[in-house]
CSV table of C-alpha atoms and ligand atoms in Angstrom, one decimal:
chain,number,residue,atom,x,y,z
A,1,UNK,CA,74.8,104.0,115.5
A,2,UNK,CA,78.1,102.2,114.7
A,3,UNK,CA,76.2,99.5,112.9
A,4,UNK,CA,74.3,102.0,110.9
A,5,UNK,CA,77.4,103.9,109.8
A,6,UNK,CA,79.1,100.7,108.9
A,7,UNK,CA,76.2,99.5,106.9
A,8,UNK,CA,75.8,102.8,105.0
A,9,UNK,CA,79.5,103.1,104.3
A,10,UNK,CA,79.5,99.6,102.8
A,11,UNK,CA,76.4,100.3,100.8
A,12,UNK,CA,77.8,103.5,99.4
A,13,UNK,CA,81.1,101.9,98.5
A,14,UNK,CA,79.4,98.9,96.8
A,15,UNK,CA,77.3,101.2,94.9
A,16,UNK,CA,80.3,103.3,93.9
A,17,UNK,CA,82.1,100.1,92.7
A,18,UNK,CA,79.1,98.9,90.7
A,19,UNK,CA,78.4,102.3,89.1
A,20,UNK,CA,82.1,102.8,88.2
A,21,UNK,CA,82.4,99.3,86.7
A,22,UNK,CA,79.2,99.9,84.6
A,23,UNK,CA,80.4,103.3,83.5
A,24,UNK,CA,83.8,102.1,82.7
A,25,UNK,CA,82.5,99.2,80.7
A,26,UNK,CA,80.1,101.4,78.7
A,27,UNK,CA,82.9,104.0,78.0
A,28,UNK,CA,85.3,101.2,77.1
A,29,UNK,CA,82.8,99.6,74.8
A,30,UNK,CA,82.1,102.9,73.0
A,31,UNK,CA,85.8,103.5,72.5
A,32,UNK,CA,86.3,100.0,71.2
A,33,UNK,CA,83.3,100.3,68.9
A,34,UNK,CA,84.6,103.6,67.5
A,35,UNK,CA,88.0,102.1,67.0
A,36,UNK,CA,86.7,99.0,65.2
A,37,UNK,CA,84.5,101.1,62.9
A,38,UNK,CA,87.4,103.4,62.2
A,39,UNK,CA,89.6,100.4,61.4
A,40,UNK,CA,87.0,99.0,59.1
A,41,UNK,CA,86.5,102.4,57.4
A,42,UNK,CA,90.2,102.9,56.7
A,43,UNK,CA,90.5,99.3,55.5
A,44,UNK,CA,87.4,99.6,53.3
A,45,UNK,CA,88.6,102.8,51.6
A,46,UNK,CA,92.1,101.4,51.2
A,47,UNK,CA,90.6,98.4,49.4
A,48,UNK,CA,88.3,100.5,47.4
A,49,UNK,CA,91.1,102.7,46.2
A,50,UNK,CA,93.5,99.9,45.4
A,51,UNK,CA,90.9,97.9,43.5
A,52,UNK,CA,89.5,94.9,45.0
A,53,UNK,CA,91.9,92.0,44.6
A,54,UNK,CA,89.5,89.2,45.1
A,55,UNK,CA,89.0,86.0,43.2
A,56,UNK,CA,92.3,84.2,43.9
A,57,UNK,CA,93.2,82.0,46.8
A,58,UNK,CA,96.3,84.1,47.6
A,59,UNK,CA,94.3,87.3,47.7
A,60,UNK,CA,91.8,85.7,49.9
A,61,UNK,CA,94.5,84.7,52.3
A,62,UNK,CA,96.0,88.1,52.3
A,63,UNK,CA,92.8,89.8,52.9
A,64,UNK,CA,91.9,87.4,55.7
A,65,UNK,CA,95.0,87.8,57.7
A,66,UNK,CA,93.7,90.8,59.6
A,67,UNK,CA,90.6,88.9,60.7
A,68,UNK,CA,88.6,91.0,58.4
A,69,UNK,CA,85.8,89.5,56.3
A,70,UNK,CA,85.4,91.0,52.8
A,71,UNK,CA,82.2,90.8,50.8
A,72,UNK,CA,81.4,92.4,47.5
A,73,UNK,CA,77.8,92.8,46.7
A,74,UNK,CA,76.6,93.5,43.2
A,75,UNK,CA,74.2,96.3,42.5
A,76,UNK,CA,71.4,93.7,42.4
A,77,UNK,CA,72.3,92.4,45.8
A,78,UNK,CA,73.9,89.2,44.7
A,79,UNK,CA,77.1,88.4,46.5
A,80,UNK,CA,80.0,88.6,44.0
A,81,UNK,CA,82.8,87.9,46.5
A,82,UNK,CA,83.0,86.6,50.0
A,83,UNK,CA,86.3,86.0,51.7
A,84,UNK,CA,84.9,83.6,54.4
A,85,UNK,CA,82.2,81.6,52.7
A,86,UNK,CA,81.0,80.1,49.5
A,87,UNK,CA,79.4,82.8,47.3
A,88,UNK,CA,76.9,80.4,45.7
A,89,UNK,CA,75.3,79.5,49.1
A,90,UNK,CA,74.7,83.1,50.0
A,91,UNK,CA,71.4,84.9,49.7
A,92,UNK,CA,70.7,88.3,48.3
A,93,UNK,CA,72.2,91.1,50.3
A,94,UNK,CA,70.3,94.0,48.8
A,95,UNK,CA,68.1,94.4,51.9
A,96,UNK,CA,70.9,94.4,54.5
A,97,UNK,CA,70.9,97.8,56.2
A,98,UNK,CA,74.6,98.5,55.6
A,99,UNK,CA,74.2,97.8,51.9
A,100,UNK,CA,71.1,100.0,51.6
A,101,UNK,CA,73.0,102.7,53.4
A,102,UNK,CA,76.0,102.5,51.1
A,103,UNK,CA,73.7,102.7,48.0
A,104,UNK,CA,72.0,105.7,49.4
A,105,UNK,CA,74.9,107.6,51.0
A,106,UNK,CA,78.0,106.2,49.5
A,107,UNK,CA,79.0,104.4,52.7
A,108,UNK,CA,77.3,102.7,55.6
A,109,UNK,CA,77.9,100.9,58.8
A,110,UNK,CA,76.0,98.6,61.1
A,111,UNK,CA,76.6,96.3,64.1
A,112,UNK,CA,74.9,92.9,64.5
A,113,UNK,CA,75.0,90.4,67.1
A,114,UNK,CA,77.4,87.7,66.1
A,115,UNK,CA,76.6,83.9,66.1
A,116,UNK,CA,79.6,83.6,68.4
A,117,UNK,CA,78.5,84.1,72.1
A,118,UNK,CA,79.3,87.6,73.5
A,119,UNK,CA,80.5,88.9,70.1
A,120,UNK,CA,79.2,91.5,67.8
A,121,UNK,CA,79.9,91.8,64.1
A,122,UNK,CA,80.8,95.3,62.8
A,123,UNK,CA,80.1,96.0,59.2
A,124,UNK,CA,81.4,98.9,57.0
A,125,UNK,CA,80.3,99.4,53.4
A,126,UNK,CA,81.5,101.6,50.6
A,127,UNK,CA,79.8,102.1,47.2
A,128,UNK,CA,82.2,101.3,44.4
A,129,UNK,CA,82.3,103.1,41.1
A,130,UNK,CA,80.7,100.2,39.3
A,131,UNK,CA,77.7,100.3,41.5
A,132,UNK,CA,78.7,97.3,43.6
A,133,UNK,CA,79.1,97.6,47.4
A,134,UNK,CA,82.3,96.6,49.2
A,135,UNK,CA,81.6,95.4,52.7
A,136,UNK,CA,84.3,94.8,55.3
A,137,UNK,CA,83.3,93.1,58.6
A,138,UNK,CA,85.0,92.2,61.8
A,139,UNK,CA,83.9,90.5,65.0
A,140,UNK,CA,84.5,92.3,68.3
A,141,UNK,CA,83.4,91.9,71.9
A,142,UNK,CA,79.9,93.0,72.9
A,143,UNK,CA,79.4,95.2,75.9
A,144,UNK,CA,78.1,92.1,77.9
A,145,UNK,CA,81.2,90.2,77.1
A,146,UNK,CA,83.3,93.1,78.2
A,147,UNK,CA,81.4,93.2,81.4
A,148,UNK,CA,81.6,89.5,81.8
A,149,UNK,CA,85.4,89.6,81.2
A,150,UNK,CA,85.8,92.4,83.8
A,151,UNK,CA,83.7,90.4,86.4
A,152,UNK,CA,86.7,88.9,88.2
A,153,UNK,CA,88.5,92.3,88.5
A,154,UNK,CA,85.2,93.8,89.5
A,155,UNK,CA,84.7,91.2,92.3
A,156,UNK,CA,88.2,91.4,93.6
A,157,UNK,CA,88.0,95.2,93.6
A,158,UNK,CA,84.6,95.0,95.4
A,159,UNK,CA,85.9,92.6,98.1
A,160,UNK,CA,89.1,94.7,98.6
A,161,UNK,CA,87.0,97.8,98.9
A,162,UNK,CA,84.6,96.3,101.3
A,163,UNK,CA,87.5,95.2,103.5
A,164,UNK,CA,89.0,98.8,103.3
A,165,UNK,CA,85.5,100.1,104.1
A,166,UNK,CA,85.1,97.8,107.0
A,167,UNK,CA,88.4,98.9,108.5
A,168,UNK,CA,87.8,102.6,107.7
A,169,UNK,CA,84.2,102.6,109.0
A,170,UNK,CA,85.4,101.0,112.2
A,171,UNK,CA,88.0,103.7,112.7
A,172,UNK,CA,85.6,106.4,111.6
A,173,UNK,CA,82.7,105.3,113.8
A,174,UNK,CA,85.0,104.9,116.7
A,175,UNK,CA,86.4,108.4,116.3
A,176,UNK,CA,82.9,109.7,115.7
A,177,UNK,CA,81.3,108.0,118.6
A,178,UNK,CA,84.1,108.3,121.1
A,179,UNK,CA,83.4,111.9,122.1
A,180,UNK,CA,79.8,111.0,122.7
A,181,UNK,CA,80.8,108.0,124.8
A,182,UNK,CA,83.3,110.1,126.7
A,183,UNK,CA,80.5,112.7,127.4
A,184,UNK,CA,78.1,110.0,128.6
A,185,UNK,CA,80.8,108.4,130.8
A,186,UNK,CA,81.5,111.6,132.7
A,187,UNK,CA,78.6,114.0,132.8
A,188,UNK,CA,80.3,116.1,135.4
A,189,UNK,CA,83.2,117.2,133.1
A,190,UNK,CA,81.4,117.7,129.8
A,191,UNK,CA,83.3,120.9,129.1
A,192,UNK,CA,86.6,119.0,129.4
A,193,UNK,CA,85.6,116.3,127.0
A,194,UNK,CA,86.2,117.0,123.3
A,195,UNK,CA,82.4,117.2,122.5
A,196,UNK,CA,81.1,118.2,119.1
A,197,UNK,CA,80.1,121.8,118.8
A,198,UNK,CA,76.6,120.8,117.7
A,199,UNK,CA,76.1,118.6,120.8
A,200,UNK,CA,77.1,121.4,123.3
A,201,UNK,CA,73.6,122.7,123.9
A,202,UNK,CA,72.3,119.2,124.2
A,203,UNK,CA,75.1,118.2,126.5
A,204,UNK,CA,74.5,121.3,128.6
A,205,UNK,CA,70.8,120.5,128.9
A,206,UNK,CA,71.6,117.0,130.0
A,207,UNK,CA,74.2,118.2,132.4
A,208,UNK,CA,71.8,120.7,133.9
A,209,UNK,CA,69.1,118.0,134.2
A,210,UNK,CA,71.7,115.6,135.7
A,211,UNK,CA,72.8,118.2,138.3
A,212,UNK,CA,69.1,119.0,139.1
A,213,UNK,CA,68.3,115.3,139.5
A,214,UNK,CA,71.4,114.9,141.8
A,215,UNK,CA,70.6,117.9,143.9
A,216,UNK,CA,67.0,116.9,144.1
A,217,UNK,CA,67.9,113.4,145.2
A,218,UNK,CA,70.4,114.9,147.8
A,219,UNK,CA,67.8,117.3,149.0
A,220,UNK,CA,65.2,114.6,149.4
A,221,UNK,CA,67.6,112.4,151.2
A,222,UNK,CA,68.6,115.2,153.5
A,223,UNK,CA,64.9,116.1,154.1
A,224,UNK,CA,64.0,112.5,154.9
A,225,UNK,CA,66.9,112.3,157.4
A,226,UNK,CA,65.9,115.6,159.0
A,227,UNK,CA,62.2,114.6,159.2
A,228,UNK,CA,63.1,111.3,160.8
A,229,UNK,CA,65.3,113.0,163.2
A,230,UNK,CA,62.6,115.6,164.1
A,231,UNK,CA,60.0,112.9,164.6
A,232,UNK,CA,62.3,111.0,166.9
A,233,UNK,CA,62.2,113.5,169.8
A,234,UNK,CA,58.5,113.8,170.4
A,235,UNK,CA,58.0,110.2,169.8
A,236,UNK,CA,60.7,109.3,172.4
A,237,UNK,CA,59.0,111.7,174.8
A,238,UNK,CA,55.5,110.1,174.2
A,239,UNK,CA,57.1,106.7,174.6
A,240,UNK,CA,58.8,107.7,177.8
A,241,UNK,CA,55.8,109.4,179.4
A,242,UNK,CA,53.5,106.6,178.5
A,243,UNK,CA,55.9,104.0,179.9
A,244,UNK,CA,56.0,105.8,183.2
A,245,UNK,CA,52.2,106.0,183.3
A,246,UNK,CA,52.0,102.3,182.3
A,247,UNK,CA,54.4,101.2,185.1
A,248,UNK,CA,52.1,102.8,187.7
A,249,UNK,CA,55.0,105.0,188.8
A,250,UNK,CA,53.1,108.2,188.0
A,251,UNK,CA,50.2,109.0,190.1
A,252,UNK,CA,48.0,112.0,190.8
A,253,UNK,CA,49.6,115.3,189.6
A,254,UNK,CA,52.5,113.4,188.0
A,255,UNK,CA,50.1,111.5,185.7
A,256,UNK,CA,48.5,114.7,184.7
A,257,UNK,CA,51.9,116.2,184.0
A,258,UNK,CA,53.0,113.2,181.9
A,259,UNK,CA,49.7,113.2,180.0
A,260,UNK,CA,50.2,116.9,179.3
A,261,UNK,CA,53.7,116.0,178.0
A,262,UNK,CA,52.3,113.3,175.8
A,263,UNK,CA,49.7,115.8,174.5
A,264,UNK,CA,52.3,118.4,173.7
A,265,UNK,CA,54.6,115.9,171.9
A,266,UNK,CA,51.6,114.5,169.9
A,267,UNK,CA,50.7,118.1,168.9
A,268,UNK,CA,54.3,118.7,167.9
A,269,UNK,CA,54.3,115.6,165.8
A,270,UNK,CA,51.0,116.7,164.2
A,271,UNK,CA,52.5,120.1,163.3
A,272,UNK,CA,55.6,118.6,162.0
A,273,UNK,CA,53.7,116.1,159.8
A,274,UNK,CA,51.4,118.8,158.5
A,275,UNK,CA,54.3,121.1,157.6
A,276,UNK,CA,56.1,118.2,156.0
A,277,UNK,CA,53.0,117.3,153.9
A,278,UNK,CA,52.5,120.9,153.0
A,279,UNK,CA,56.1,121.3,151.8
A,280,UNK,CA,55.8,118.1,149.7
A,281,UNK,CA,52.6,119.4,148.2
A,282,UNK,CA,54.3,122.7,147.3
A,283,UNK,CA,57.3,120.8,145.9
A,284,UNK,CA,55.3,119.1,143.3
A,285,UNK,CA,53.2,122.1,142.6
A,286,UNK,CA,54.8,124.2,139.8
A,287,UNK,CA,52.1,126.7,139.1
A,288,UNK,CA,48.8,127.1,140.9
A,289,UNK,CA,46.2,128.2,138.3
A,290,UNK,CA,43.8,129.8,138.1
A,291,UNK,CA,44.7,132.6,140.6
A,292,UNK,CA,41.9,134.6,141.9
A,293,UNK,CA,41.7,138.3,142.8
A,294,UNK,CA,42.5,138.5,146.5
A,295,UNK,CA,42.2,141.6,148.8
A,296,UNK,CA,45.5,141.3,150.5
A,297,UNK,CA,44.7,144.0,153.1
A,298,UNK,CA,41.5,142.1,154.2
A,299,UNK,CA,43.4,138.8,154.3
A,300,UNK,CA,46.2,140.3,156.4
A,301,UNK,CA,43.7,142.0,158.7
A,302,UNK,CA,41.8,138.6,159.3
A,303,UNK,CA,45.1,136.8,160.0
A,304,UNK,CA,46.2,139.6,162.4
A,305,UNK,CA,42.8,139.2,164.2
A,306,UNK,CA,43.2,135.5,164.4
A,307,UNK,CA,46.7,135.8,165.9
A,308,UNK,CA,45.8,138.4,168.5
A,309,UNK,CA,45.3,135.7,171.2
A,310,UNK,CA,48.7,134.3,170.4
A,311,UNK,CA,50.3,137.8,170.5
A,312,UNK,CA,48.7,138.3,173.9
A,313,UNK,CA,50.0,135.0,175.2
A,314,UNK,CA,53.5,136.2,174.3
A,315,UNK,CA,52.9,139.7,175.6
A,316,UNK,CA,53.4,141.2,172.2
A,317,UNK,CA,51.4,144.1,170.6
A,318,UNK,CA,50.2,143.1,167.2
A,319,UNK,CA,49.0,145.8,164.8
A,320,UNK,CA,48.0,146.3,161.2
A,321,UNK,CA,48.2,149.3,158.8
A,322,UNK,CA,47.9,150.0,155.2
A,323,UNK,CA,45.1,150.2,152.6
A,324,UNK,CA,42.9,147.9,150.6
A,325,UNK,CA,45.1,146.2,148.0
A,326,UNK,CA,44.4,143.3,145.6
A,327,UNK,CA,46.8,140.7,144.1
A,328,UNK,CA,46.2,137.8,142.0
A,329,UNK,CA,47.0,134.6,144.0
A,330,UNK,CA,45.9,131.6,145.9
A,331,UNK,CA,44.0,132.6,149.0
A,332,UNK,CA,45.0,129.6,151.2
A,333,UNK,CA,48.7,130.0,150.4
A,334,UNK,CA,48.7,133.8,151.0
A,335,UNK,CA,46.9,133.1,154.3
A,336,UNK,CA,49.6,130.6,155.2
A,337,UNK,CA,52.3,133.1,154.2
A,338,UNK,CA,51.0,135.9,156.4
A,339,UNK,CA,50.4,133.5,159.3
A,340,UNK,CA,53.9,132.1,159.2
A,341,UNK,CA,55.6,135.5,159.0
A,342,UNK,CA,53.4,136.9,161.8
A,343,UNK,CA,53.7,133.8,164.0
A,344,UNK,CA,57.6,134.1,163.8
A,345,UNK,CA,57.5,137.8,164.5
A,346,UNK,CA,55.4,137.0,167.7
A,347,UNK,CA,57.4,134.0,168.8
A,348,UNK,CA,60.9,135.4,168.3
A,349,UNK,CA,60.0,138.6,170.2
A,350,UNK,CA,60.3,139.9,173.7
A,351,UNK,CA,57.6,140.6,176.2
A,352,UNK,CA,56.4,144.1,175.6
A,353,UNK,CA,57.6,144.0,172.0
A,354,UNK,CA,55.5,144.8,169.0
A,355,UNK,CA,54.7,143.4,165.6
A,356,UNK,CA,53.2,145.5,162.8
A,357,UNK,CA,51.8,144.3,159.5
A,358,UNK,CA,51.7,146.6,156.6
A,359,UNK,CA,50.1,146.2,153.2
A,360,UNK,CA,50.4,148.9,150.6
A,361,UNK,CA,52.2,150.1,147.5
A,362,UNK,CA,55.9,151.0,147.3
A,363,UNK,CA,57.6,152.1,144.1
A,364,UNK,CA,54.5,151.1,142.3
A,365,UNK,CA,54.6,147.5,143.7
A,366,UNK,CA,52.3,145.8,146.1
A,367,UNK,CA,54.1,144.9,149.3
A,368,UNK,CA,53.4,143.0,152.5
A,369,UNK,CA,55.7,143.8,155.4
A,370,UNK,CA,55.9,142.2,158.8
A,371,UNK,CA,58.1,144.1,161.2
A,372,UNK,CA,59.0,143.1,164.7
A,373,UNK,CA,61.0,144.5,167.6
A,374,UNK,CA,62.2,141.0,168.5
A,375,UNK,CA,65.5,139.2,169.0
A,376,UNK,CA,66.7,139.6,165.4
A,377,UNK,CA,68.6,137.2,163.3
A,378,UNK,CA,72.4,137.1,163.1
A,379,UNK,CA,74.0,138.1,159.8
A,380,UNK,CA,75.4,134.7,159.1
A,381,UNK,CA,71.9,133.0,159.5
A,382,UNK,CA,69.9,135.5,157.5
A,383,UNK,CA,70.5,133.5,154.2
A,384,UNK,CA,69.9,130.2,155.8
A,385,UNK,CA,66.6,130.7,157.7
A,386,UNK,CA,64.7,129.8,154.5
A,387,UNK,CA,66.3,126.4,154.4
A,388,UNK,CA,64.3,123.4,155.6
A,389,UNK,CA,64.8,122.7,159.3
A,390,UNK,CA,67.2,125.6,159.8
A,391,UNK,CA,66.8,127.3,163.1
A,392,UNK,CA,69.0,130.0,164.7
A,393,UNK,CA,68.2,128.8,168.2
A,394,UNK,CA,67.0,125.2,168.2
A,395,UNK,CA,65.7,125.1,171.7
A,396,UNK,CA,63.9,128.5,171.4
A,397,UNK,CA,62.2,127.3,168.2
A,398,UNK,CA,61.2,124.0,169.8
A,399,UNK,CA,59.8,125.7,172.9
A,400,UNK,CA,57.6,127.8,170.7
A,401,UNK,CA,56.4,124.8,168.7
A,402,UNK,CA,58.5,125.7,165.7
A,403,UNK,CA,59.3,123.0,163.1
A,404,UNK,CA,62.0,124.9,161.1
A,405,UNK,CA,59.8,124.5,158.0
A,406,UNK,CA,57.7,127.8,158.2
A,407,UNK,CA,60.0,130.0,156.2
A,408,UNK,CA,60.7,127.1,153.7
A,409,UNK,CA,57.0,127.1,153.0
A,410,UNK,CA,57.0,130.9,152.8
A,411,UNK,CA,59.8,130.8,150.2
A,412,UNK,CA,57.8,128.3,148.1
A,413,UNK,CA,54.6,130.3,148.2
A,414,UNK,CA,56.5,133.5,147.3
A,415,UNK,CA,58.0,131.7,144.3
A,416,UNK,CA,54.6,130.4,143.1
A,417,UNK,CA,53.3,134.0,143.3
A,418,UNK,CA,56.2,135.2,141.3
A,419,UNK,CA,56.9,137.6,144.2
A,420,UNK,CA,60.2,138.6,145.9
A,421,UNK,CA,61.2,138.4,149.5
A,422,UNK,CA,63.7,140.6,151.3
A,423,UNK,CA,64.9,140.6,154.9
A,424,UNK,CA,66.4,143.2,157.1
A,425,UNK,CA,67.3,142.2,160.7
A,426,UNK,CA,69.5,143.2,163.5
A,427,UNK,CA,70.2,141.1,166.6
A,428,UNK,CA,68.5,142.6,169.7
A,429,UNK,CA,66.6,145.2,167.6
A,430,UNK,CA,64.2,143.2,165.4
A,431,UNK,CA,63.4,141.9,162.0
A,432,UNK,CA,61.6,143.2,159.0
A,433,UNK,CA,60.5,140.8,156.2
A,434,UNK,CA,59.0,142.3,153.0
A,435,UNK,CA,57.2,140.4,150.2
A,436,UNK,CA,57.0,142.4,147.0
A,437,UNK,CA,54.5,141.2,144.4
A,438,UNK,CA,55.2,141.6,140.8
A,439,UNK,CA,53.3,144.4,138.9
A,440,UNK,CA,50.9,142.0,137.1
A,441,UNK,CA,47.3,142.1,138.1
A,442,UNK,CA,47.5,144.3,141.2
A,443,UNK,CA,45.6,147.3,142.2
A,444,UNK,CA,45.5,149.4,145.3
A,445,UNK,CA,43.6,152.3,146.7
A,446,UNK,CA,45.6,155.3,147.6
A,447,UNK,CA,47.0,155.2,151.1
B,501,ADP,P1,60.4,127.8,163.0
B,501,ADP,O1,59.3,126.8,163.0
B,501,ADP,O2,61.6,127.3,163.8
B,501,ADP,O3,60.0,129.1,163.4
B,501,ADP,P2,60.9,129.0,160.4
B,501,ADP,O4,61.3,128.4,159.2
B,501,ADP,O5,59.6,129.7,160.5
B,501,ADP,O6,61.0,127.9,161.5
B,501,ADP,O7,62.1,129.9,160.9
B,501,ADP,C1,63.4,129.5,160.8
B,501,ADP,C2,64.3,130.1,161.9
B,501,ADP,O8,64.4,131.5,161.6
B,501,ADP,C3,63.6,130.2,163.3
B,501,ADP,O9,63.9,129.0,164.0
B,501,ADP,C4,64.2,131.4,163.9
B,501,ADP,O10,65.5,131.0,164.4
B,501,ADP,C5,64.5,132.3,162.7
B,501,ADP,N1,63.4,133.4,162.6
B,501,ADP,C6,62.4,133.4,161.8
B,501,ADP,N2,61.6,134.5,161.9
B,501,ADP,C7,62.3,135.2,162.8
B,501,ADP,C8,62.0,136.5,163.4
B,501,ADP,N3,61.0,137.3,163.0
B,501,ADP,N4,62.9,137.0,164.3
B,501,ADP,C9,63.9,136.3,164.7
B,501,ADP,N5,64.2,135.1,164.2
B,501,ADP,C10,63.4,134.5,163.3
């Protein structure tokens, strides 16, 4: 950018100098030409009025002293008098344009290139009373000689100007570029830098992207650390149990117990890995299209049926209510969503507690609600339970096979479906999680 600005400034100033010099030379030449012609005209009329004193050496000297050349041409074109040359050697002048002009108009003028390099000869003619033509002539610089003469000044000016340009453009580009450099150097404090108004939207976009990249990188790093940490415990258990079996210390019932421990830990590893893979998949997935028409009621009913055994195991009563309702979505994802919510409601419940799933319409919007009479979630944790690996009670979550990723997956699925999640919970009384689907493409039968 700096180079480009420098180059363009130099080019513009060089062009300006060249154009100025050409214009000045032309204007100067025209003024000079007008001046010379005017001089000749005044001189010619003065001579014409005073009678032409030619013929004597003294007259000739007097006439020549102003650098003027005087010629008198007879009506037949023969040269009667010439101040600078021998009349007898001169040819007929009748056809000369300035003579012709004088004969026709009473006066005439012309400019011819001179035999001297870079000079022009200016002629002015006046028709005298006796029919002869008086011609005065003078040599003057041609436009090229003026240009040639002004060349040194022109070159010096150009060099000086280029030096000034170089210094100026350096200063200019520096002051132009420095806010951008300042901005690039410290992305975090763009608003403090003296950034150009036009660059503000651009800077803000970059800043937002920059922050998103940073937070993404942080999240990934944290996630990787958490995953590794979560994997360590079951792996350590597997390693410990298998070591005991290997050493022959475990026999009979012990061996069975250890093998069961290995089995449980391996299952835990599998669930953890599956959830991690699922989350990564959802992370890269921005929009799942095409969505299909899904009967949310049927889907919830099937999930509830599937979870009955699990509810029984926990001594929890699982029920379903509502009416057929359709939403546009991804079947597998919605299944996952219902499963995760119900599974939590069963696991974080008390023996004899209940879980009810409700699908229907509220305020014109399709909702899916999972309500339990379980242990509840403390106020301070209610925001955080959707974070990856966040658990209110680590040991309880682990004992029920929880990975801490279930609600993070739910949050993702809700976002993909352009839905909204809300939570009401009270410790010791229970939790109610409601998913509200947006109005688009939904239809429900009356309750
Ligand atoms: P986990 O695999 O541990 O269940 P989740 O992401 O599904 O992970 O849930 C995160 C945490 O939120 C759980 O560990 C639990 O402490 C709390 N939680 C989720 N659902 C409920 C609920 N229905 N009742 C009480 N606590 C819950």
